């Protein structure tokens, strides 16, 4: 095989002849394939190279967003507490039942939401200004009813409210004041009558007290004694 020898005139040309040879080869291929196919091949090659670069390039480092996640977590856990309490209202009220009230509500609010007291309710037997708590039972007794406070463990507690019937000859103004239709003025008149004229011999003796008539006497007859 004959060894390759540079053609005359190649000496000293170096890289310029290589560039010219490459140019001639490219032009030859373009003439062989046609200019349309050649341009299409160049475009396809460029697209393939670009796609490969996008596919295999190293992805950028993720942006630290831990603070945003932490803020969301705090917002999720900071849930507001319940804004209502549940109270059972029973006894001498218009609509006994279970109601929702504000946490700052008092007994009077529980009675009002149940429609208020009905005739014969003893409003002085309970503390209307006392605060109520979730799960509490508010009971409005009738006049003459003895209230027994039952503790949460089911045992009987102290007896609250007046004991009926009330003794007209020993009752104080405060005890007489809880009787229906008997206010502080009439209660004071009963005590004064007892002090000035002596003990009551019978319940009918109340008719001699100023401010007490037959109708009022009949309303409290079963609640008093001598």
Short mmCIF file of C-alpha atoms in Angstrom, two decimals:
data_model
loop_
_atom_site.label_atom_id
_atom_site.label_comp_id
_atom_site.label_asym_id
_atom_site.label_seq_id
_atom_site.Cartn_x
_atom_site.Cartn_y
_atom_site.Cartn_z
CA UNK A 1 0.00 0.00 0.00
CA UNK A 2 1.29 3.39 -0.94
CA UNK A 3 1.94 5.66 2.00
CA UNK A 4 0.09 8.89 2.14
CA UNK A 5 2.05 11.86 1.12
CA UNK A 6 1.03 15.44 1.25
CA UNK A 7 0.09 16.93 -2.01
CA UNK A 8 2.30 19.56 -3.48
CA UNK A 9 1.56 22.88 -1.92
CA UNK A 10 0.25 21.34 1.32
CA UNK A 11 3.44 22.05 3.23
CA UNK A 12 3.11 25.03 5.44
CA UNK A 13 -0.61 25.38 5.00
CA UNK A 14 -1.47 23.64 8.33
CA UNK A 15 -4.95 24.20 9.73
CA UNK A 16 -6.16 26.38 6.86
CA UNK A 17 -6.08 23.38 4.47
CA UNK A 18 -7.96 21.25 7.00
CA UNK A 19 -10.67 23.89 7.26
CA UNK A 20 -10.87 24.12 3.50
CA UNK A 21 -11.09 20.36 3.18
CA UNK A 22 -13.91 20.24 5.75
CA UNK A 23 -15.75 22.97 3.88
CA UNK A 24 -15.41 21.07 0.60
CA UNK A 25 -16.69 17.87 2.22
CA UNK A 26 -19.73 19.67 3.66
CA UNK A 27 -20.51 21.25 0.30
CA UNK A 28 -20.13 17.84 -1.32
CA UNK A 29 -22.61 16.27 1.08
CA UNK A 30 -25.06 19.12 0.52
CA UNK A 31 -24.87 18.61 -3.25
CA UNK A 32 -25.26 14.85 -2.79
CA UNK A 33 -28.26 15.04 -0.43
CA UNK A 34 -29.74 18.20 -1.76
CA UNK A 35 -29.90 21.53 0.04
CA UNK A 36 -33.37 20.89 1.53
CA UNK A 37 -32.36 17.60 3.15
CA UNK A 38 -29.11 19.05 4.38
CA UNK A 39 -30.78 21.99 6.13
CA UNK A 40 -33.37 19.63 7.65
CA UNK A 41 -30.61 17.36 8.96
CA UNK A 42 -28.81 20.34 10.52
CA UNK A 43 -32.00 21.56 12.23
CA UNK A 44 -32.82 18.04 13.49
CA UNK A 45 -29.33 17.62 14.89
CA UNK A 46 -29.55 20.97 16.64
CA UNK A 47 -32.90 20.06 18.22
CA UNK A 48 -31.60 16.65 19.36
CA UNK A 49 -28.53 18.22 20.95
CA UNK A 50 -30.65 20.88 22.70
CA UNK A 51 -33.13 18.31 24.02
CA UNK A 52 -30.31 16.14 25.34
CA UNK A 53 -28.79 19.14 27.11
CA UNK A 54 -32.09 19.98 28.80
CA UNK A 55 -32.65 16.35 29.77
CA UNK A 56 -29.26 15.63 31.31
CA UNK A 57 -28.30 19.00 32.73
CA UNK A 58 -28.13 19.28 36.56
CA UNK A 59 -31.37 20.71 38.02
CA UNK A 60 -31.09 23.95 40.00
CA UNK A 61 -30.99 23.71 43.79
CA UNK A 62 -34.48 24.00 45.36
CA UNK A 63 -35.35 27.28 47.03
CA UNK A 64 -35.55 26.99 50.79
CA UNK A 65 -39.17 27.46 51.76
CA UNK A 66 -39.11 25.90 55.23
CA UNK A 67 -40.20 29.16 56.84
CA UNK A 68 -43.38 29.24 54.77
CA UNK A 69 -44.21 25.67 55.78
CA UNK A 70 -43.53 26.46 59.42
CA UNK A 71 -45.88 29.44 59.27
CA UNK A 72 -48.62 27.25 57.80
CA UNK A 73 -48.09 24.65 60.51
CA UNK A 74 -48.42 27.24 63.25
CA UNK A 75 -51.59 28.58 61.67
CA UNK A 76 -53.08 25.09 61.53
CA UNK A 77 -52.34 24.28 65.16
CA UNK A 78 -53.50 27.60 66.58
CA UNK A 79 -57.19 26.81 66.48
CA UNK A 80 -59.58 28.95 68.54
CA UNK A 81 -61.20 27.40 71.58
CA UNK A 82 -64.92 26.82 71.67
CA UNK A 83 -66.84 30.07 72.18
CA UNK A 84 -69.95 28.42 73.68
CA UNK A 85 -70.87 26.39 76.75
CA UNK A 86 -73.78 23.98 77.08
CA UNK A 87 -76.19 24.36 80.01
CA UNK A 88 -79.30 22.40 81.04
CA UNK A 89 -82.14 24.65 82.23
CA UNK A 90 -84.97 22.91 84.08
CA UNK A 91 -87.71 23.53 86.60
CA UNK A 92 -90.21 26.38 86.52
CA UNK A 93 -89.20 27.95 83.21
CA UNK A 94 -91.15 28.37 79.99
CA UNK A 95 -89.01 26.12 77.78
CA UNK A 96 -86.86 23.67 79.79
CA UNK A 97 -84.04 22.19 77.76
CA UNK A 98 -80.37 22.28 76.82
CA UNK A 99 -78.99 25.59 75.54
CA UNK A 100 -75.72 27.11 74.39
CA UNK A 101 -74.51 30.24 76.17
CA UNK A 102 -71.51 32.52 76.27
CA UNK A 103 -68.70 31.39 78.59
CA UNK A 104 -69.31 34.58 80.61
CA UNK A 105 -73.05 33.91 81.05
CA UNK A 106 -74.76 33.88 84.44
CA UNK A 107 -77.78 32.05 85.82
CA UNK A 108 -80.12 34.88 84.80
CA UNK A 109 -78.96 34.46 81.18
CA UNK A 110 -79.74 30.74 81.30
CA UNK A 111 -83.22 31.44 82.68
CA UNK A 112 -83.88 34.10 80.05
CA UNK A 113 -82.86 31.89 77.11
CA UNK A 114 -85.30 29.27 78.41
CA UNK A 115 -88.15 31.78 78.16
CA UNK A 116 -88.00 33.11 81.70
CA UNK A 117 -89.73 31.91 84.83
CA UNK A 118 -93.35 30.80 84.92
CA UNK A 119 -95.94 31.52 87.58
CA UNK A 120 -95.10 29.88 90.86
CA UNK A 121 -91.33 29.96 90.33
CA UNK A 122 -89.27 30.85 93.37
CA UNK A 123 -86.74 33.32 91.97
CA UNK A 124 -85.22 33.94 95.40
CA UNK A 125 -84.26 30.29 95.88
CA UNK A 126 -81.43 30.51 93.35
CA UNK A 127 -78.61 32.96 92.82
CA UNK A 128 -79.39 34.62 89.51
CA UNK A 129 -76.04 36.44 89.50
CA UNK A 130 -73.95 33.28 89.79
CA UNK A 131 -71.80 32.34 86.76
CA UNK A 132 -72.61 29.14 84.88
CA UNK A 133 -70.15 26.57 83.57
CA UNK A 134 -70.16 24.04 80.76
CA UNK A 135 -72.35 21.04 81.56
CA UNK A 136 -74.09 22.74 84.49
CA UNK A 137 -77.77 22.23 85.31
CA UNK A 138 -79.72 25.35 86.29
CA UNK A 139 -82.87 24.40 88.18
CA UNK A 140 -85.60 26.92 89.01
CA UNK A 141 -87.75 25.56 91.87
CA UNK A 142 -91.38 26.22 92.57
CA UNK A 143 -92.47 28.16 95.62
CA UNK A 144 -92.56 25.74 98.52
CA UNK A 145 -90.14 23.31 96.89
CA UNK A 146 -87.10 22.28 98.90
CA UNK A 147 -83.95 22.32 96.77
CA UNK A 148 -81.26 19.74 97.39
CA UNK A 149 -77.92 20.49 95.78
CA UNK A 150 -76.57 17.26 94.29
CA UNK A 151 -72.81 17.21 93.90
CA UNK A 152 -71.05 15.81 90.85
CA UNK A 153 -70.34 12.53 92.64
CA UNK A 154 -74.07 11.95 93.17
CA UNK A 155 -74.15 12.59 96.91
CA UNK A 156 -76.52 15.07 98.45
CA UNK A 157 -75.04 18.42 99.40
CA UNK A 158 -76.37 21.27 101.48
CA UNK A 159 -80.03 22.14 101.29
CA UNK A 160 -80.45 25.58 99.74
CA UNK A 161 -83.35 27.98 99.69
CA UNK A 162 -86.08 28.44 102.30
CA UNK A 163 -87.84 25.52 103.94
CA UNK A 164 -91.61 25.50 103.60
CA UNK A 165 -93.99 25.98 105.17
CA UNK A 166 -92.54 29.09 106.83
CA UNK A 167 -93.41 29.69 110.48
CA UNK A 168 -95.08 33.10 110.70
CA UNK A 169 -94.08 33.48 114.34
CA UNK A 170 -90.32 32.92 113.84
CA UNK A 171 -89.61 33.88 110.22
CA UNK A 172 -87.37 36.83 109.47
CA UNK A 173 -88.10 39.58 106.97
CA UNK A 174 -85.78 37.89 104.47
CA UNK A 175 -87.58 34.55 104.80
CA UNK A 176 -91.03 36.15 104.41
CA UNK A 177 -89.84 38.16 101.42
CA UNK A 178 -89.58 35.01 99.25
CA UNK A 179 -93.32 34.34 99.47
CA UNK A 180 -95.22 35.15 96.25
CA UNK A 181 -96.72 38.62 96.39
CA UNK A 182 -94.87 39.46 99.62
CA UNK A 183 -92.18 42.05 99.11
CA UNK A 184 -89.84 43.63 101.66
CA UNK A 185 -92.47 46.16 102.79
CA UNK A 186 -95.17 43.56 103.48
CA UNK A 187 -92.65 41.22 105.10
CA UNK A 188 -91.62 44.02 107.44
CA UNK A 189 -95.29 44.71 108.23
CA UNK A 190 -95.80 41.05 109.21
CA UNK A 191 -92.84 41.14 111.60
CA UNK A 192 -94.00 44.46 113.06
CA UNK A 193 -97.53 43.10 113.55
CA UNK A 194 -96.10 40.09 115.34
CA UNK A 195 -93.94 42.27 117.59
CA UNK A 196 -96.76 44.65 118.47
CA UNK A 197 -99.69 42.20 118.84
CA UNK A 198 -97.98 38.96 119.71
CA UNK A 199 -97.84 35.63 117.98
CA UNK A 200 -100.19 34.68 115.18
CA UNK A 201 -102.85 32.26 116.36
CA UNK A 202 -103.66 31.12 112.81
CA UNK A 203 -102.69 31.78 109.23
CA UNK A 204 -105.88 33.81 108.81
CA UNK A 205 -104.34 36.34 111.20
CA UNK A 206 -102.39 37.68 108.20
CA UNK A 207 -105.58 39.44 107.09
CA UNK A 208 -104.91 41.92 109.90
CA UNK A 209 -101.57 42.89 108.35
CA UNK A 210 -101.69 45.98 106.08
CA UNK A 211 -101.17 45.01 102.43
CA UNK A 212 -102.51 41.45 102.71
CA UNK A 213 -105.97 40.69 101.35
CA UNK A 214 -107.94 37.51 100.81
CA UNK A 215 -106.42 36.78 97.37
CA UNK A 216 -102.86 37.20 98.58
CA UNK A 217 -103.57 35.08 101.65
CA UNK A 218 -104.87 32.21 99.51
CA UNK A 219 -101.75 32.42 97.33
CA UNK A 220 -99.46 31.81 100.31
CA UNK A 221 -101.68 29.76 102.61
CA UNK A 222 -99.99 26.48 101.78
CA UNK A 223 -96.54 28.02 102.24
CA UNK A 224 -96.91 29.32 105.80
CA UNK A 225 -97.86 27.93 109.18
CA UNK A 226 -98.08 28.97 112.83
#
